[in-house]
PDB file of C-alpha atoms in Angstrom:
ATOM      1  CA  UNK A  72      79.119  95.318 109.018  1.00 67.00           C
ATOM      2  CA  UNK A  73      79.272  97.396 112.310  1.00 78.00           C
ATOM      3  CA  UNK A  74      79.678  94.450 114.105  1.00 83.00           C
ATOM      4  CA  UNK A  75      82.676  93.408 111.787  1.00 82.00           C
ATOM      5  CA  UNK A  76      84.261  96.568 112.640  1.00 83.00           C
ATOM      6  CA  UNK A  77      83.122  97.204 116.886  1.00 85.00           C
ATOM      7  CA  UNK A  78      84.732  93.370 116.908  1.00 86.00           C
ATOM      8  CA  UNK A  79      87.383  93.962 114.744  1.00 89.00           C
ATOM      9  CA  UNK A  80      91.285  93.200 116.841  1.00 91.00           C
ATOM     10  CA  UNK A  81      92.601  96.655 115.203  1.00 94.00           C
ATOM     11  CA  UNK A  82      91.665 100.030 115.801  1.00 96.00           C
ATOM     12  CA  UNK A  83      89.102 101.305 113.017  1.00 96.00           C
ATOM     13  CA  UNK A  84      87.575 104.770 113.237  1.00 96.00           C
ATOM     14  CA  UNK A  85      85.275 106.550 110.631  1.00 96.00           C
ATOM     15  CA  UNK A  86      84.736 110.664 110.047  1.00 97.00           C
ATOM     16  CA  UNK A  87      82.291 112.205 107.408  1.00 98.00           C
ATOM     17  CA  UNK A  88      83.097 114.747 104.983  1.00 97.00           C
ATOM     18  CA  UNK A  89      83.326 117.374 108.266  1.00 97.00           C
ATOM     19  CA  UNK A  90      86.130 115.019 110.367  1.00 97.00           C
ATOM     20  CA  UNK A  91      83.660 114.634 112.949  1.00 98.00           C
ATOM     21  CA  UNK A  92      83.728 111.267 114.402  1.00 97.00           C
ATOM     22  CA  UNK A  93      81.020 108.845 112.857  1.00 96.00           C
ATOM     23  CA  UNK A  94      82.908 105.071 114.188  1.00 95.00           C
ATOM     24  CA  UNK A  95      84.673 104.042 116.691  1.00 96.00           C
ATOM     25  CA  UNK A  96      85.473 100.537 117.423  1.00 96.00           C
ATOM     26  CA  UNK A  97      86.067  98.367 120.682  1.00 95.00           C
ATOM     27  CA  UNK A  98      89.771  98.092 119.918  1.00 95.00           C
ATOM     28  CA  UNK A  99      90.277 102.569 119.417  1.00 96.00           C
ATOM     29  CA  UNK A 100      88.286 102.310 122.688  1.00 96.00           C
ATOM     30  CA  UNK A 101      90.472 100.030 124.672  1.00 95.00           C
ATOM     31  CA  UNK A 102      93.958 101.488 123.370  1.00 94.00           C
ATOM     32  CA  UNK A 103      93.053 105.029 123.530  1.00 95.00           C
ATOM     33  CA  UNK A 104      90.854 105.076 126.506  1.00 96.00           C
ATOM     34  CA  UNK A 105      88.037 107.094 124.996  1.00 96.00           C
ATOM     35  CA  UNK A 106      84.731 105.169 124.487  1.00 96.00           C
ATOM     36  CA  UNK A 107      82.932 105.335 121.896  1.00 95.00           C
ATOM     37  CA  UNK A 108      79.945 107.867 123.234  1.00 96.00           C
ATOM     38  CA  UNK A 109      83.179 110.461 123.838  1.00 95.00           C
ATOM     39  CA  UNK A 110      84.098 110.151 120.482  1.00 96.00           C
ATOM     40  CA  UNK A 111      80.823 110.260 118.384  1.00 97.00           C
ATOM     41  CA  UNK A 112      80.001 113.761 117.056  1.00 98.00           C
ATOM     42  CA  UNK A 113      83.216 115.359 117.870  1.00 97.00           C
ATOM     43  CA  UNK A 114      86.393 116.596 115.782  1.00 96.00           C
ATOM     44  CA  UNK A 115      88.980 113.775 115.358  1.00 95.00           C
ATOM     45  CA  UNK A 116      92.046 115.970 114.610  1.00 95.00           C
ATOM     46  CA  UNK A 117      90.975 118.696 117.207  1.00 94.00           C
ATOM     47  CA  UNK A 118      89.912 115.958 120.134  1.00 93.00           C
ATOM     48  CA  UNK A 119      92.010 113.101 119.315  1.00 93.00           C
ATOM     49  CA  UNK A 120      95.149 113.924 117.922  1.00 93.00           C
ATOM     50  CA  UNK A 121      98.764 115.402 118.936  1.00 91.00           C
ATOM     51  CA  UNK A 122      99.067 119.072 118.064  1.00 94.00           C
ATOM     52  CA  UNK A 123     102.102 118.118 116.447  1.00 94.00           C
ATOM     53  CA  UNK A 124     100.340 115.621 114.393  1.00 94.00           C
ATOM     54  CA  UNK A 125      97.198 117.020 113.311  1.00 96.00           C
ATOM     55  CA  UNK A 126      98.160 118.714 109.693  1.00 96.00           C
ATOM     56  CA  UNK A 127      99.306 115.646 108.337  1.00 95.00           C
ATOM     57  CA  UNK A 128      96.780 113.615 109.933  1.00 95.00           C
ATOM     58  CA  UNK A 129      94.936 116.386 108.145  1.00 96.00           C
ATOM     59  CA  UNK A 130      96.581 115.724 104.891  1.00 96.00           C
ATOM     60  CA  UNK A 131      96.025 111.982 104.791  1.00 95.00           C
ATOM     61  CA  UNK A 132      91.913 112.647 105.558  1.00 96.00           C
ATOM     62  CA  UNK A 133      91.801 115.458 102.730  1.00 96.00           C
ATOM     63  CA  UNK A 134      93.206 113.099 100.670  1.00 96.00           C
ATOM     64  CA  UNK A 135      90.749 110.688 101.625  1.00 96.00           C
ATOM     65  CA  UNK A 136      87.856 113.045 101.109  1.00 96.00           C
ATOM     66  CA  UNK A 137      88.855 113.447  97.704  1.00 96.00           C
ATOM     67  CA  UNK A 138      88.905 109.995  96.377  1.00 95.00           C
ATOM     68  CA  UNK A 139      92.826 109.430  96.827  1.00 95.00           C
ATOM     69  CA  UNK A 140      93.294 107.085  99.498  1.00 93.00           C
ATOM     70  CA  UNK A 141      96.879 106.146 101.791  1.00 94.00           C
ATOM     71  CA  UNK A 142      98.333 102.975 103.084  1.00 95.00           C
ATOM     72  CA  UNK A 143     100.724 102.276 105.799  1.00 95.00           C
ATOM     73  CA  UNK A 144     101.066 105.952 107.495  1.00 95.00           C
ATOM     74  CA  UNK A 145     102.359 105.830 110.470  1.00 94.00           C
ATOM     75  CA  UNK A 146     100.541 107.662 113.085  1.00 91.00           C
ATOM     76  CA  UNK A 147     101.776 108.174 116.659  1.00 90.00           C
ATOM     77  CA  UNK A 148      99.020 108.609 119.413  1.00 91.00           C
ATOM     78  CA  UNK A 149      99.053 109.472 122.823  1.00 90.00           C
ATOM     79  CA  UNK A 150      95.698 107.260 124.923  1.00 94.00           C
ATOM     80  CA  UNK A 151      94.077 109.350 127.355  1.00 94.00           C
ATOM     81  CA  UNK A 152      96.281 107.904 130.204  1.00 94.00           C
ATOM     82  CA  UNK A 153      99.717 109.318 128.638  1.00 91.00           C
ATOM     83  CA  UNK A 154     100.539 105.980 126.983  1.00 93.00           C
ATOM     84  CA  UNK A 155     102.068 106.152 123.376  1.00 91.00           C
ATOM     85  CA  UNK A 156     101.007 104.069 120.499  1.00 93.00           C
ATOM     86  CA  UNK A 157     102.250 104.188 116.596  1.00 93.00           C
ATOM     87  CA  UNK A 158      99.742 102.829 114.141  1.00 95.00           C
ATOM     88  CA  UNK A 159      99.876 101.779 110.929  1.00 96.00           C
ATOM     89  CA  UNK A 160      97.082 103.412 108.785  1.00 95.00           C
ATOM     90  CA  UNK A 161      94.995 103.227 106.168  1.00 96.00           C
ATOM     91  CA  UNK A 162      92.619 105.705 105.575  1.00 96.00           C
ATOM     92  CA  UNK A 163      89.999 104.838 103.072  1.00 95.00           C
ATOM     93  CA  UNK A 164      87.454 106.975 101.031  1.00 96.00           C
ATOM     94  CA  UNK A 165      83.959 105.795 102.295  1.00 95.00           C
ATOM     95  CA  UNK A 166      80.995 106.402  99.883  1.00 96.00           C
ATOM     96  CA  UNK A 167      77.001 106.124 100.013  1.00 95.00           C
ATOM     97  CA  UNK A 168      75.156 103.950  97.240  1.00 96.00           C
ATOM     98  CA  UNK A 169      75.650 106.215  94.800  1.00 97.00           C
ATOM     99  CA  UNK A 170      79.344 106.434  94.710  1.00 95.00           C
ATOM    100  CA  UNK A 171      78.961 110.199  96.400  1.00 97.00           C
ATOM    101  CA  UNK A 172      81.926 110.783  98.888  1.00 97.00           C
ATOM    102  CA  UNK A 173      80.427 110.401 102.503  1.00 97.00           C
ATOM    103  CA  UNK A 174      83.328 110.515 104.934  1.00 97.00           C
ATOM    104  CA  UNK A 175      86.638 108.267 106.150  1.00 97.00           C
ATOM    105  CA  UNK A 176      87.395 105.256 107.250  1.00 96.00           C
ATOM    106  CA  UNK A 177      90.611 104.684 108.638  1.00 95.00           C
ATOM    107  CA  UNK A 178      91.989 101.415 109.578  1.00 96.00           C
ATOM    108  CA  UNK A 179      94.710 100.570 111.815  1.00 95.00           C
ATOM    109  CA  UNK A 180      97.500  98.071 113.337  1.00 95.00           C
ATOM    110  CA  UNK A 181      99.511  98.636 116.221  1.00 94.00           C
ATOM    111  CA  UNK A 182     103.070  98.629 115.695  1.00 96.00           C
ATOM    112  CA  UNK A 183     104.132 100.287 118.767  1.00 93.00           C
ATOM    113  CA  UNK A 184     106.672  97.137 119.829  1.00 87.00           C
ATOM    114  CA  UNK A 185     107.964  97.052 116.614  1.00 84.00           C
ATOM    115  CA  UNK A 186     109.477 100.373 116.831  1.00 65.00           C
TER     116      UNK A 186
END
């Protein structure tokens, strides 16, 4: 399954229950210019996101957390080199074996030339 997702041709990322960074794929990598070993461990919202993004960013990852999952928000981001992106999310509750709530996993498409 990692493999799935560090090959995958959209940008996937995962958090845990804390929105620390837990995945990161090739493509977040390569669009956002942060590799993975910057991301792992470290606040997705607070590190990775446009201040005047983060509380609904927020928002969809609560929702997450508690089992209610959202399609198709758009997210704008901003790559380490000043480039702007939109994506087209979907943040999914991930759970362990025994259905328990572990984290995030959001997956993404690139729409920025279709805006």
């Amino acid at each position: 399954l990692s493999r799935l997702i560090d090959s995958a041709n959209a940008p996937i990322f995962g958090v845990d229950v804390e929105g620390m960074v837990t995945e990161w794929n090739h493509k977040a990598a390569e669009m956002l210019g942060f590799a993975k070993g910057d991301t792992i461990g470290k606040a997705l919202v607070e590190n990775f996101i446009q201040p005047e993004n983060r509380s609904s960013v927020t928002e969809v990852l609560s929702k997450a957390l508690a089992g209610e999952e959202t399609a198709n928000y758009e997210l704008p981001l901003l790559s380490k080199f000043g480039e702007r992106y939109t994506v087209l999310l979907n943040a999914t509750t991930r759970r362990d074996s025994r259905g328990k709530i572990i984290g995030v996993v959001g997956v993404g498409q690139d729409i920025t030339t279709l805006n």
